[in-house]
Coordinates of C-alpha atoms and ligand atoms in Angstrom, one line a residue:
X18 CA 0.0 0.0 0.0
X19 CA 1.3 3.7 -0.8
X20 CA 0.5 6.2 1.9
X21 CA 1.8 9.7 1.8
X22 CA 2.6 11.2 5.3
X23 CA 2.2 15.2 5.0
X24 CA 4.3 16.6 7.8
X25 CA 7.9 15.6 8.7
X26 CA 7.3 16.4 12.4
X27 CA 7.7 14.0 15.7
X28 CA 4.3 12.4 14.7
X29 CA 4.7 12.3 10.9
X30 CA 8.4 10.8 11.2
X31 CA 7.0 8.1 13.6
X32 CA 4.3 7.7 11.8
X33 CA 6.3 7.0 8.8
X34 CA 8.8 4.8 10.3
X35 CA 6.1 2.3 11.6
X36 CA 4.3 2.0 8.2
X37 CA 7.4 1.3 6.4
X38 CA 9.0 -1.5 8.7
X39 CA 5.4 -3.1 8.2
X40 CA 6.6 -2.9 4.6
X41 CA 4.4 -0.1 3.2
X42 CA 5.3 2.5 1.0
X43 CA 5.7 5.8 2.8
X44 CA 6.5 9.1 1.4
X45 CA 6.8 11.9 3.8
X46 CA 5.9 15.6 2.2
X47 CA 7.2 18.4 4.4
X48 CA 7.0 22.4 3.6
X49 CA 10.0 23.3 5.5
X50 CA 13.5 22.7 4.6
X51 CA 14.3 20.4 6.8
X52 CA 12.6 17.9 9.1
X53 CA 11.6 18.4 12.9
X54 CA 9.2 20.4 12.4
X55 CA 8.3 21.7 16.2
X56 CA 11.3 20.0 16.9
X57 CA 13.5 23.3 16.1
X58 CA 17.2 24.1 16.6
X59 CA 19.2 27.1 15.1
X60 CA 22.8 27.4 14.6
X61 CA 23.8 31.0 15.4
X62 CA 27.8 31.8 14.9
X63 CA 29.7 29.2 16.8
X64 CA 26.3 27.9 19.0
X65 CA 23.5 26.4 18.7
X66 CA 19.6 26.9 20.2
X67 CA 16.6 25.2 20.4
X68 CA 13.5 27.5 19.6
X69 CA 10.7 24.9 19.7
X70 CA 10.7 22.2 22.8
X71 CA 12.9 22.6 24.8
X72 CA 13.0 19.6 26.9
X73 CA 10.5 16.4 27.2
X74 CA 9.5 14.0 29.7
X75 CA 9.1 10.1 29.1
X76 CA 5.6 8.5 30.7
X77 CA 5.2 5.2 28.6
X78 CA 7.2 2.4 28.6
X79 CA 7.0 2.3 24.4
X80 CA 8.3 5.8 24.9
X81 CA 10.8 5.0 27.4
X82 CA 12.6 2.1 25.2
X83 CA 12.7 4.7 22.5
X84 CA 14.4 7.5 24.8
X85 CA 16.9 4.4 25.8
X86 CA 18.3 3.6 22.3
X87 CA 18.3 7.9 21.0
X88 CA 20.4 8.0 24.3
X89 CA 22.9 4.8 23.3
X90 CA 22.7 6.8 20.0
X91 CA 24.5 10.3 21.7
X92 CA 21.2 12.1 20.4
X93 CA 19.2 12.7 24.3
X94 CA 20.7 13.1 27.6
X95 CA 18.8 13.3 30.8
X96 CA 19.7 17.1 31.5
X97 CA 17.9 16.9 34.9
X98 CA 15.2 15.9 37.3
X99 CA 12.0 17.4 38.9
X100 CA 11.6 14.5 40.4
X101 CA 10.6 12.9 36.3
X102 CA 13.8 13.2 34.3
X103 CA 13.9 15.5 31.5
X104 CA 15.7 15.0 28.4
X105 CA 17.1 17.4 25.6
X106 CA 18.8 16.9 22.8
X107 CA 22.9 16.5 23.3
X108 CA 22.9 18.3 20.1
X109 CA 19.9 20.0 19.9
X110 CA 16.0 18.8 19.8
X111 CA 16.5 18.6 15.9
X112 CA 18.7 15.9 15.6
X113 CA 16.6 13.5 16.7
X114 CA 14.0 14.2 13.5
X115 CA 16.9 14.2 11.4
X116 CA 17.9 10.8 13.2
X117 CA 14.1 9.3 12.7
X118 CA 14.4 10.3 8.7
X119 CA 17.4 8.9 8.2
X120 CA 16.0 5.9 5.6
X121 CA 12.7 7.8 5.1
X122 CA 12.0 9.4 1.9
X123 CA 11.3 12.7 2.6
X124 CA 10.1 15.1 0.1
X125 CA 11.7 18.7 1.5
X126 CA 10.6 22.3 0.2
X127 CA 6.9 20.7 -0.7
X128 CA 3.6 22.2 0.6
X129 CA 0.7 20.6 -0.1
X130 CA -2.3 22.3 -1.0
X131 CA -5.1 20.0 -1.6
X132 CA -6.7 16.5 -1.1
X133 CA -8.6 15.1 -3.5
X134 CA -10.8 11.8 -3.8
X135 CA -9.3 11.5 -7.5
X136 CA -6.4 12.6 -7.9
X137 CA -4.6 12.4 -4.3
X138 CA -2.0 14.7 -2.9
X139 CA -1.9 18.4 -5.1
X140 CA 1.5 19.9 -4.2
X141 CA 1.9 23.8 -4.6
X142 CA 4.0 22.9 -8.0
X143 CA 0.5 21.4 -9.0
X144 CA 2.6 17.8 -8.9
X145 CA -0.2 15.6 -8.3
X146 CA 0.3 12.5 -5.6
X147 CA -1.7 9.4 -5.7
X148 CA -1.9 7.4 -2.3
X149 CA -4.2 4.6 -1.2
X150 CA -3.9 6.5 2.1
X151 CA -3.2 10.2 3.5
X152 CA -1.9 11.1 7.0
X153 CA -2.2 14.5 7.6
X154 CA 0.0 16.0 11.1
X155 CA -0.4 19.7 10.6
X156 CA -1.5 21.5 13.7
X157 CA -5.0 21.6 14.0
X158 CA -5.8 24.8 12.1
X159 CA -3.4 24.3 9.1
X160 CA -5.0 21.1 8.8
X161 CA -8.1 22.2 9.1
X162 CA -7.3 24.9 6.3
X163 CA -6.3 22.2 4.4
X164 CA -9.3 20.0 4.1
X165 CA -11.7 22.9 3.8
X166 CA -9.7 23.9 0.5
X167 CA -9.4 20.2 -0.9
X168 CA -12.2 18.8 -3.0
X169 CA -13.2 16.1 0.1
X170 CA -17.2 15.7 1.5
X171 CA -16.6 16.7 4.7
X172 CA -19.0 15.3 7.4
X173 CA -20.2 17.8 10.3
X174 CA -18.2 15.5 12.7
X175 CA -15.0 16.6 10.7
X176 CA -15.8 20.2 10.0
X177 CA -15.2 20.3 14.4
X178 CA -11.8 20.0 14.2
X179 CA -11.0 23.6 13.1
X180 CA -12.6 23.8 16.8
X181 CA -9.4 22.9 18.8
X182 CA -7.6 26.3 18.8
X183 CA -4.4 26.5 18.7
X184 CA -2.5 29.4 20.9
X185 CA 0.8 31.4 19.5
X186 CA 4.5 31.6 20.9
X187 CA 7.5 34.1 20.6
X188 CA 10.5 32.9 21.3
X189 CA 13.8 35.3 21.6
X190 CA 17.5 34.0 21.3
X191 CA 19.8 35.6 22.7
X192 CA 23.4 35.4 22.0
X193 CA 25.5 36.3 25.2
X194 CA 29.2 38.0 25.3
X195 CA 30.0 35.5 28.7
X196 CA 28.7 33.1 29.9
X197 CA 25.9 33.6 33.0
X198 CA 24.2 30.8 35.3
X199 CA 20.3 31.1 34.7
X200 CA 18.6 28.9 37.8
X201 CA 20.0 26.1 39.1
X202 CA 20.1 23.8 35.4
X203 CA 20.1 26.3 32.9
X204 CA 16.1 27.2 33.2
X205 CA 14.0 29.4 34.8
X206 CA 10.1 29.0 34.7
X207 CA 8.5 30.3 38.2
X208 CA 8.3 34.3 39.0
X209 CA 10.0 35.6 35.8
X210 CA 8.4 39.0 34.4
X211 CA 4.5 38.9 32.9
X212 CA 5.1 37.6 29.9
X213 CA 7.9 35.3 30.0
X214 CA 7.1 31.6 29.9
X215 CA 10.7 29.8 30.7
X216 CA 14.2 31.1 30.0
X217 CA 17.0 28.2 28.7
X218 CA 20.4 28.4 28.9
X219 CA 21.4 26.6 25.6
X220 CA 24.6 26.2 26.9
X221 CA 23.3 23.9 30.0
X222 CA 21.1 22.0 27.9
X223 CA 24.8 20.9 26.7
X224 CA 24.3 21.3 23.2
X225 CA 26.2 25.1 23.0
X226 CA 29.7 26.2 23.8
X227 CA 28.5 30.0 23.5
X228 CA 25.7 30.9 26.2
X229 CA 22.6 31.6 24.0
X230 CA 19.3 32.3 26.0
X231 CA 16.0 30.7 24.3
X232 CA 13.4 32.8 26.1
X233 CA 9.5 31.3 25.6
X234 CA 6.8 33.8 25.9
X235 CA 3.4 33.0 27.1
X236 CA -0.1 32.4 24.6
X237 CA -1.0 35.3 25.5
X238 CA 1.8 37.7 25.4
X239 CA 2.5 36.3 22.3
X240 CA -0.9 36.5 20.8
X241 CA -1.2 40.5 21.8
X242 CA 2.2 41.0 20.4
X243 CA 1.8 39.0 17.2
X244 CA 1.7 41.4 14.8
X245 CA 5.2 43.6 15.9
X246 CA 7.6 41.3 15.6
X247 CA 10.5 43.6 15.7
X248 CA 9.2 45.3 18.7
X249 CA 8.5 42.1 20.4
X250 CA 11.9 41.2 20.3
X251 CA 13.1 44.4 22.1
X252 CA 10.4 44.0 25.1
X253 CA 11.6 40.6 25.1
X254 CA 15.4 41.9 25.5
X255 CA 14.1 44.3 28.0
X256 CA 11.9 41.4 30.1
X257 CA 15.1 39.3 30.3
X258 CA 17.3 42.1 31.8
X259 CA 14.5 42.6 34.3
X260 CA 14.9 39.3 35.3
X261 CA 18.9 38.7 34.7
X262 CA 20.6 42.2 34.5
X263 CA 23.6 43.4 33.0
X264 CA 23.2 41.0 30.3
X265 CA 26.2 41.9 27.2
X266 CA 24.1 40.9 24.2
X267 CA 26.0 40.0 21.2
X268 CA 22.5 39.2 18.7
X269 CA 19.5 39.0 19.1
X270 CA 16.4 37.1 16.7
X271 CA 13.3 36.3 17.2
X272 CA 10.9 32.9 16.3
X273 CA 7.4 33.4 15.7
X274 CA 5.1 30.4 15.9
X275 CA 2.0 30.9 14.9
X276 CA 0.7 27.1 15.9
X277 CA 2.7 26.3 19.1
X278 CA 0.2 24.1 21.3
X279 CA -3.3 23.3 21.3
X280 CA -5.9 24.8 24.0
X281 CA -8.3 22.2 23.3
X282 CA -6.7 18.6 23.3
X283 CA -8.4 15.5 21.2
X284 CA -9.3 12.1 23.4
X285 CA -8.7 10.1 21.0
X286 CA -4.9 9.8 19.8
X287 CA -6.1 9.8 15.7
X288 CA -9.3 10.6 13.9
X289 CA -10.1 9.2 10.4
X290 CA -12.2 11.6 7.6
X291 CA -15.5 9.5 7.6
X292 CA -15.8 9.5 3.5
X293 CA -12.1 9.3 2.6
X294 CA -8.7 7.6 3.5
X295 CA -7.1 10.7 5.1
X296 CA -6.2 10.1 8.7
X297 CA -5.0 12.7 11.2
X298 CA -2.6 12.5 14.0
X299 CA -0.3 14.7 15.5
X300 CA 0.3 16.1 19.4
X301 CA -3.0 16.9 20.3
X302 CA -4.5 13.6 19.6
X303 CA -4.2 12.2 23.0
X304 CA -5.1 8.6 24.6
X305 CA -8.2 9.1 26.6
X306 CA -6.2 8.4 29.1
X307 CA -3.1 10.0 28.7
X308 CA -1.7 10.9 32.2
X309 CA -0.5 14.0 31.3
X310 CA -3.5 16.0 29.3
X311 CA -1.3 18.1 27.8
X312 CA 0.3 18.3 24.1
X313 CA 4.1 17.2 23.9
X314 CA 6.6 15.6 22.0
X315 CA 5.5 11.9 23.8
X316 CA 1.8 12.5 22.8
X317 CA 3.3 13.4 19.2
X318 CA 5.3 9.8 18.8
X319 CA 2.4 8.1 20.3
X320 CA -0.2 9.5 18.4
X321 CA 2.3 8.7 15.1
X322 CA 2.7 5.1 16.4
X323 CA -0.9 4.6 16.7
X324 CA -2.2 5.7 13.4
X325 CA 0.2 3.6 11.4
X326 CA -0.8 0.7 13.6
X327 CA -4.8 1.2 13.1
X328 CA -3.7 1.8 9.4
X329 CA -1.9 -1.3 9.1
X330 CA -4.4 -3.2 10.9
X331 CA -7.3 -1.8 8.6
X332 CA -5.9 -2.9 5.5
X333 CA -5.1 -6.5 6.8
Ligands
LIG29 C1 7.8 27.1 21.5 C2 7.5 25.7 21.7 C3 8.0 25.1 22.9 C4 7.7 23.7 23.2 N1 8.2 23.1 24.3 C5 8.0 21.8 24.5 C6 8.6 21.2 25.7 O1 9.3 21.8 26.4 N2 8.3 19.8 25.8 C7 7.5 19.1 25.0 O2 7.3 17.9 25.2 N3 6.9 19.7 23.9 C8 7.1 21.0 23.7 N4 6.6 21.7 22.6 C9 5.7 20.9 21.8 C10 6.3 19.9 20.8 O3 7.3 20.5 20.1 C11 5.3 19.3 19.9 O4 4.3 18.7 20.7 C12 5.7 18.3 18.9 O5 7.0 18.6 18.4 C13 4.7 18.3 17.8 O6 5.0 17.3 16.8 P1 3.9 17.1 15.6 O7 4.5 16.1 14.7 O8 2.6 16.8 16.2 O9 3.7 18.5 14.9 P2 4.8 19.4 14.1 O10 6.1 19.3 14.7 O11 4.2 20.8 14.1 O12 4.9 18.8 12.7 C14 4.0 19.1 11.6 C15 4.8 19.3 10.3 O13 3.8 19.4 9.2 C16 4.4 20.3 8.3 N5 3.3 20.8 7.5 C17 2.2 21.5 7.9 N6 1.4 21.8 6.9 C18 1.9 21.2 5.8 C19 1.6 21.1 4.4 N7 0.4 21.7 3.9 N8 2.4 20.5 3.5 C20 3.5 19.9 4.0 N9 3.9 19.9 5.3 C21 3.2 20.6 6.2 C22 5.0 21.4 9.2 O14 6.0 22.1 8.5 C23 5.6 20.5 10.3 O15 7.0 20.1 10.0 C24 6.9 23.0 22.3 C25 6.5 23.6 21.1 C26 6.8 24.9 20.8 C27 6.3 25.5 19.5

């Protein structure tokens, strides 16, 4: 069976990896340039920072024997405890996508625009896809987008997807003359300035020899400040003095996510079009009993892992 995999993300890359060693054939399309998706990491001069998750904890066992071998594989380290352990990448949160792709095919640079019952997968380029099967692991809204503007009958039961909302995040990196200490690992995440989220030290996480500060911003900062980004990065500069003074900055840039996590959560960890083939997944689809409630790289992989395995099942 062919099925195409739109989104090169945690989810989508699992997703992908599990079809494939139950011999399917997977292509993964992916708008960005490279793969990780949420998973993001930026070189800047000699260091490196993550400007998408920063860290994540392991709750299943299926996700624990997966953390085990990225860890035998130098890609995760356990950078602390409190009390669960919390891993991040040893050389950034990227690397581990770029690990999961390794023998994927990944189609890079390729949006896709439209679904349709005939004709499959339209790219941007107007290439047109055929699959026997479509997993789509855009955020919520984009995917939403996405069906409404594909020739698909959608049912009322999928038109209430575009219902779980997604909220926004800024994130400011900032590249520091000297080294500082920020908390007791590298974060801070309690009584920081209204408006700041968390505040990493890139150079804790151990994947930076330069001290580069990832600072998250809240939903809601980041929602009234959407539209200025270049003012946004200055209050951002000016909240992180606030809270660490005297910093000697050496750049400065700023990430704008407009999808960054879901408000509303999905019990069920995949949801299937009624009329067509096209299956979604992704970090909001959550086990209805999922011990944490909230979106996250875990609920990603096991939302991927999940859909490839009702997939596989449903064809044989
Ligand atoms: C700022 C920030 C901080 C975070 N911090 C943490 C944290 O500390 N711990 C934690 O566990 N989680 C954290 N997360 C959440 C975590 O990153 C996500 O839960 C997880 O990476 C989502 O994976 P995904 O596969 O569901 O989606 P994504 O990573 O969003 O993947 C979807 C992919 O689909 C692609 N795509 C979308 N539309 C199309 C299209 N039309 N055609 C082709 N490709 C398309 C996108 O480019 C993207 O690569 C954070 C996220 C953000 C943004």
């Amino acid at each position: 069976m062919k099925i195409g995999v739109i989104g090169a993300g945690m989810s989508g890359l699992m997703a992908a990896r599990t079809l494939q060693a139950a011999g399917h054939d997977v292509e993964v399309i992916e708008k960005g340039k490279s793969v990780g998706g949420r998973l993001a990491t930026r070189r800047i001069n000699d260091g490196q920072a993550d400007h998408g998750a920063v860290y994540f904890t392991v709750r299943s066992d299926h996700f624990k024997h997966e953390v085990k071998e990225w860890e035998s594989a130098g890609l995760v380290n356990e950078w602390f405890a409190d009390p669960y352990p919390r891993y991040a990448g040893t050389n950034g949160m990227n690397k581990i996508a770029k690990y999961l792709a390794r023998d994927l095919n990944v189609r890079l640079n390729e949006k896709v625009v439209s679904l349709s019952p005939e004709d499959g997968v339209t790219l941007s380029a107007s290439d047109q896809l055929n699959y026997d099967a479509v997993i789509l692991t855009a955020p919520l809204p984009q995917a939403a987008d996405l069906l409404e503007s594909s020739t698909l009958s959608l049912t009322a039961a999928d038109k209430k997807l575009r219902e779980h909302i997604f909220e926004p995040a800024f994130v400011g990196l900032i590249e520091l003359e000297k080294n500082i200490q920020v908390g007791e690992y590298g974060l801070l995440d309690e009584e920081l300035p209204e408006g700041v989220l968390k505040i990493v030290n890139n150079a804790d996480k151990g994947m930076s020899e330069s001290s580069i500060l990832s600072v998250y911003m809240t939903g809601d900062w980041s929602e009234a400040w959407f539209d200025r980004e270049e003012e946004a990065l200055s209050e951002i500069l000016r909240l992180t003095n606030q809270q660490l003074e005297g910093l000697e900055v050496t750049s400065k840039q700023l990430k704008r996510w407009r999808y960054a996590q879901a408000k509303q959560v999905f019990n069920a960890p995949f949801y299937k079009l009624e009329n067509h083939p096209v299956w979604l997944c992704g970090d909001t689809f959550l086990e209805p009993d999922d011990p944490s409630g909230r979106t996250r790289v875990e609920s990603a992989y096991i939302s991927g892992i999940s859909v490839a395995n009702q997939i596989a099942k449903s064809i044989n």
